[in-house]
GROMACS .gro file of C-alpha atoms in nm:
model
  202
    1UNK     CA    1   0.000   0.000   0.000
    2UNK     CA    2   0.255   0.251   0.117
    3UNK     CA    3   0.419   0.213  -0.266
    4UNK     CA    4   0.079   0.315  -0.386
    5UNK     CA    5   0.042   0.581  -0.207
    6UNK     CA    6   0.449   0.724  -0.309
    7UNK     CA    7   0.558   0.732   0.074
    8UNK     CA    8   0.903   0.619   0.089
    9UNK     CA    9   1.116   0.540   0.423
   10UNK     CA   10   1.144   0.900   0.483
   11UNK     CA   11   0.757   0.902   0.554
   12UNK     CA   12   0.714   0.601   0.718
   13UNK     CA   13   0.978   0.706   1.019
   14UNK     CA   14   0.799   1.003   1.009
   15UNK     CA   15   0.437   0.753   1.068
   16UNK     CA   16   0.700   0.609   1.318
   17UNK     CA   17   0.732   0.885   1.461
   18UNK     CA   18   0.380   0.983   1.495
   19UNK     CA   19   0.303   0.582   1.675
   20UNK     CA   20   0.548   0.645   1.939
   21UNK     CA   21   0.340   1.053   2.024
   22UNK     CA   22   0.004   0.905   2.026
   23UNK     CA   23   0.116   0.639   2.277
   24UNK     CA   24   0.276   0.863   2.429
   25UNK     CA   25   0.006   1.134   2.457
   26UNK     CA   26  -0.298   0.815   2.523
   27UNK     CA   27  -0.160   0.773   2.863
   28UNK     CA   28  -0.243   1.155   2.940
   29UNK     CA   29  -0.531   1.202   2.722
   30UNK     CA   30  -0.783   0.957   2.576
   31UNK     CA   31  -0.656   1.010   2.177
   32UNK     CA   32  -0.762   0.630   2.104
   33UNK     CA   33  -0.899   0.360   2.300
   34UNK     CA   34  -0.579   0.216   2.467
   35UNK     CA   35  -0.723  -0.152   2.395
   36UNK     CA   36  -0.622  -0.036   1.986
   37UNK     CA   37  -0.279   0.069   2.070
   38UNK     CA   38  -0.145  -0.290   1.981
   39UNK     CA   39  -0.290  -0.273   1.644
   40UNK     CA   40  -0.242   0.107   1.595
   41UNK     CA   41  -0.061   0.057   1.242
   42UNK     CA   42  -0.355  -0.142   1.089
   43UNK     CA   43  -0.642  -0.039   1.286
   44UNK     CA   44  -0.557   0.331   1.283
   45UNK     CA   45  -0.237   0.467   1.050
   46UNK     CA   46  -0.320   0.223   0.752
   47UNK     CA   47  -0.703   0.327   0.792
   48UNK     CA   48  -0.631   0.668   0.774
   49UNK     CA   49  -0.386   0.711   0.472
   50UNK     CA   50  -0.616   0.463   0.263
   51UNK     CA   51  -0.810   0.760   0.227
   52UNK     CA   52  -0.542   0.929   0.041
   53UNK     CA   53  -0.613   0.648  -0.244
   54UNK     CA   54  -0.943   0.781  -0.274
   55UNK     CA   55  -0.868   1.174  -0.279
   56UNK     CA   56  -0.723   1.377  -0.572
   57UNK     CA   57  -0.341   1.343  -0.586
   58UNK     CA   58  -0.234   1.708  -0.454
   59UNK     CA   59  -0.528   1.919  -0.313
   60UNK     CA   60  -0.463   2.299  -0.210
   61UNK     CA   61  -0.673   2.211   0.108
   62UNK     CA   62  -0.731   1.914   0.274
   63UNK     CA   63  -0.981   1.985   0.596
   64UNK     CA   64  -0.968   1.718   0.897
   65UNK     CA   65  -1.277   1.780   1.119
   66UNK     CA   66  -1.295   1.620   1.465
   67UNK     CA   67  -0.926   1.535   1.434
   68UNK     CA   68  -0.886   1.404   1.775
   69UNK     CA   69  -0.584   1.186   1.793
   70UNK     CA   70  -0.440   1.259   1.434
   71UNK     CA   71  -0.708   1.028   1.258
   72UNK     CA   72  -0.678   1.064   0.950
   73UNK     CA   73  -0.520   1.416   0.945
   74UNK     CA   74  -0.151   1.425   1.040
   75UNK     CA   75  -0.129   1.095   0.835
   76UNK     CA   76  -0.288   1.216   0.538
   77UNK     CA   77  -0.023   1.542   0.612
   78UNK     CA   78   0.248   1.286   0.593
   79UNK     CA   79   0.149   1.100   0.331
   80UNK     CA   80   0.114   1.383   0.135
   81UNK     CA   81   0.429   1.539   0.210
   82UNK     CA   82   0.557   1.263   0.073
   83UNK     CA   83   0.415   1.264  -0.234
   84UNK     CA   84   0.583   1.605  -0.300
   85UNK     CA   85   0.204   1.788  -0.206
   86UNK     CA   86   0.184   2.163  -0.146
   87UNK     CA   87  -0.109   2.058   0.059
   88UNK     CA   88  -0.228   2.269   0.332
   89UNK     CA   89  -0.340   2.040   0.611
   90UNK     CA   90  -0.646   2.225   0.833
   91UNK     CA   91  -0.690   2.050   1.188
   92UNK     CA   92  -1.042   2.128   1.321
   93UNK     CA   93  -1.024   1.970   1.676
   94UNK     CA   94  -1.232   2.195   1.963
   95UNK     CA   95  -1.085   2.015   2.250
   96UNK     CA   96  -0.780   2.202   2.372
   97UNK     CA   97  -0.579   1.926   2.491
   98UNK     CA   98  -0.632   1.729   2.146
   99UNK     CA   99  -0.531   2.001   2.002
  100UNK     CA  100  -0.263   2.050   2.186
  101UNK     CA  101  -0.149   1.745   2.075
  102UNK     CA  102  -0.184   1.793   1.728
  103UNK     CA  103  -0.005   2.137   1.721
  104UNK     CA  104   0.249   1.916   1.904
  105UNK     CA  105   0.298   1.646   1.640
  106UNK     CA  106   0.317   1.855   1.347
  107UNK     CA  107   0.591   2.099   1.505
  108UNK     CA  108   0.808   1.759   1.589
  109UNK     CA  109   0.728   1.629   1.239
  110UNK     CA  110   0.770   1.920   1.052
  111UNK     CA  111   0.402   1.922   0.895
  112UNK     CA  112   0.241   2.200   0.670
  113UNK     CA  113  -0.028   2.177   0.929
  114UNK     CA  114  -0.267   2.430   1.094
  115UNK     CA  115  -0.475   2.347   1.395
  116UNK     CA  116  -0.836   2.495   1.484
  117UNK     CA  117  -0.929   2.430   1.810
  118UNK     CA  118  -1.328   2.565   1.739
  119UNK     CA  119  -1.635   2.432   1.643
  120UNK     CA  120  -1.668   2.348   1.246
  121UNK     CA  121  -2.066   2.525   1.255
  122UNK     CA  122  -1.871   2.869   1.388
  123UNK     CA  123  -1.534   2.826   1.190
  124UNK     CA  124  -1.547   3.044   0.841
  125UNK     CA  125  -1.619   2.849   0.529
  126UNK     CA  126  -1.312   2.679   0.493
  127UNK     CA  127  -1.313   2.629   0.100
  128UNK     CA  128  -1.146   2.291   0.090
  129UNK     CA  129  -1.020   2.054  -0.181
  130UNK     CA  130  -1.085   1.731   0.047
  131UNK     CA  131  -1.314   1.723   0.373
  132UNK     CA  132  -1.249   1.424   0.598
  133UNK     CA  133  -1.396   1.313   0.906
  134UNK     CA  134  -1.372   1.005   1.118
  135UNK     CA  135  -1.602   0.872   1.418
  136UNK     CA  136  -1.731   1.240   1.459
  137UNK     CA  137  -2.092   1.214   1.413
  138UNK     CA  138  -2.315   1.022   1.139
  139UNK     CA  139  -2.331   1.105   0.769
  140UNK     CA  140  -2.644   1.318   0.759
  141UNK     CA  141  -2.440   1.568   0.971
  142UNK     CA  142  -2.117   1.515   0.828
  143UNK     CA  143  -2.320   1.652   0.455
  144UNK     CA  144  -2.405   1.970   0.672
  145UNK     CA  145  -2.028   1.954   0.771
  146UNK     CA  146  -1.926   1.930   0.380
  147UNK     CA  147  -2.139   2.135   0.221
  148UNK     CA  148  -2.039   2.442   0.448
  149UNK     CA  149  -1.670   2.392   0.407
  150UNK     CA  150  -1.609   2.215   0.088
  151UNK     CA  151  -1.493   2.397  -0.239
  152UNK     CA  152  -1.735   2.339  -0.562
  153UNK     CA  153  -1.566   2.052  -0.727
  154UNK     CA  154  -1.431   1.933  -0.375
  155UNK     CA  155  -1.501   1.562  -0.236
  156UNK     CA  156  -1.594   1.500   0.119
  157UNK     CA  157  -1.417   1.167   0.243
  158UNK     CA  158  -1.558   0.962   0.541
  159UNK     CA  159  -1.433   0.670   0.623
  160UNK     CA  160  -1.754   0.446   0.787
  161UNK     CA  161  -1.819   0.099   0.978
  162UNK     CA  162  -2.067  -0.239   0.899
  163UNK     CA  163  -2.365   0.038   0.970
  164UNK     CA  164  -2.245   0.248   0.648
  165UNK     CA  165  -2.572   0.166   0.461
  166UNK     CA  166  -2.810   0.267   0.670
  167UNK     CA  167  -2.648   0.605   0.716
  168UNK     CA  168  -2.644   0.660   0.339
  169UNK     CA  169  -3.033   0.592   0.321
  170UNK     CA  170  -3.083   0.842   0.618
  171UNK     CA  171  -2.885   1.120   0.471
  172UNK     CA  172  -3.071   1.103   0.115
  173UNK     CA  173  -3.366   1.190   0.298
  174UNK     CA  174  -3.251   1.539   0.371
  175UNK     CA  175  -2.941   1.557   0.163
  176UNK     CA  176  -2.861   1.478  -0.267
  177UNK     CA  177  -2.509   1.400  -0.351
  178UNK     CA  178  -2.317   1.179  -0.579
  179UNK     CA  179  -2.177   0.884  -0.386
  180UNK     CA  180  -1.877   0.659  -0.473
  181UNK     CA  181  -1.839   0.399  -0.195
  182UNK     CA  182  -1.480   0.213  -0.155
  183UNK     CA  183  -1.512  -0.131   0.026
  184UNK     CA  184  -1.238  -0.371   0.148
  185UNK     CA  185  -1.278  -0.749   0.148
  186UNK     CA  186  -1.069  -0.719   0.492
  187UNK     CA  187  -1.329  -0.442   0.660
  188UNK     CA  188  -1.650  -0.454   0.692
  189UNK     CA  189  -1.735  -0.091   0.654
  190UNK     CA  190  -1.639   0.187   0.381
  191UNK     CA  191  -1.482   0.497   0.268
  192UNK     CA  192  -1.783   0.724   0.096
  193UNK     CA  193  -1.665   0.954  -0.116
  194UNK     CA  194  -1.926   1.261  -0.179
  195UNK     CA  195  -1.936   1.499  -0.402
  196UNK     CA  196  -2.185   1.765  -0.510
  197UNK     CA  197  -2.347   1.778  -0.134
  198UNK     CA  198  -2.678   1.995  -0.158
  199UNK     CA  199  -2.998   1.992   0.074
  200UNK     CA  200  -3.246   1.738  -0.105
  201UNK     CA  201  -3.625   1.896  -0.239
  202UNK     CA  202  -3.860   1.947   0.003
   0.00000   0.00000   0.00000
């Protein structure tokens, strides 16, 4: 995968890097459930920069909300890096010690990254290339989430569990988008991919 995605050794210390901060940081703060810290590279870094497969190759913006422990954000800020991306990486975390950490990881790892520790309804629109979100809230709100910050022509990316289909029927009924879903033989759940978000007719 990591050939697929262009990240070389250089990125992978840096990914590395970033394993040994989060379980670090999990013993202070609760960045991911400490019974996933054993399988942190497949249940958490591989699961994040999978999503990079699915986005566009270098966006201008790439928007993170509810970035929490780094999920997918400072990987996808990695893995773009080392792709050669001018990428700007926005963190939109509104707990202060999550973001905390996240400022702290991307000064250590020398990431184009910029943290928002606010709410994504009061942040300005953000204009964004890529939206991502992970375990923040279902997909009906996530479309609210995307269509506010997203750039026309941008893709939202959420990466979902076994439950994925039933929150695809309960966002059509208030939202119309075109929908490319990504599966994996070794998952049971998805990565949507949504594009043109707009409230459905009343």
């Amino acid at each position: 995968m990591w050939k697929d995605l262009g990240v070389g050794e250089g990125g992978l210390d840096k990914l590395h890097a970033f394993v040994a901060l989060v379980e670090k940081w999990t013993v202070r703060i609760n960045l991911v459930a400490r019974s996933t810290l054993p399988d942190i590279w497949e249940r958490h870094i591989e699961d994040s920069a999978r999503l990079c497969l699915t986005a566009p190759e270098s966006p201008a913006i790439w928007a993170d909300f509810g970035a929490g422990g780094g999920f997918p954000g400072i990987v996808v800020a990695v893995v773009l890096q080392a792709r050669g991306a001018k990428t700007r990486v926005i963190l939109v975390e509104s707990d202060l010690r999550k973001a905390t950490f996240l400022r702290e990881s991307a000064r250590l790892l020398d990431l184009p990254v910029e943290v928002r520790s606010e709410r994504a309804e009061s942040l300005p629109p953000l204009g964004a290339d890529v939206v991502s979100a992970r375990a923040l809230t279902a997909l009906d709100g996530l479309c609210a989430l995307a269509q506010r910050h997203m750039a026309p022509g941008g893709v939202a990316i959420f990466p979902k569990g076994e439950n994925y289909e039933a929150e695809i029927d309960a966002a059509r009924k208030n939202w119309r988008f075109d929908l490319e879903t990504v599966t994996d033989p070794r998952h049971k759940g998805a990565i949507l991919c949504l594009r043109k978000i707009d409230l459905a007719r009343s």
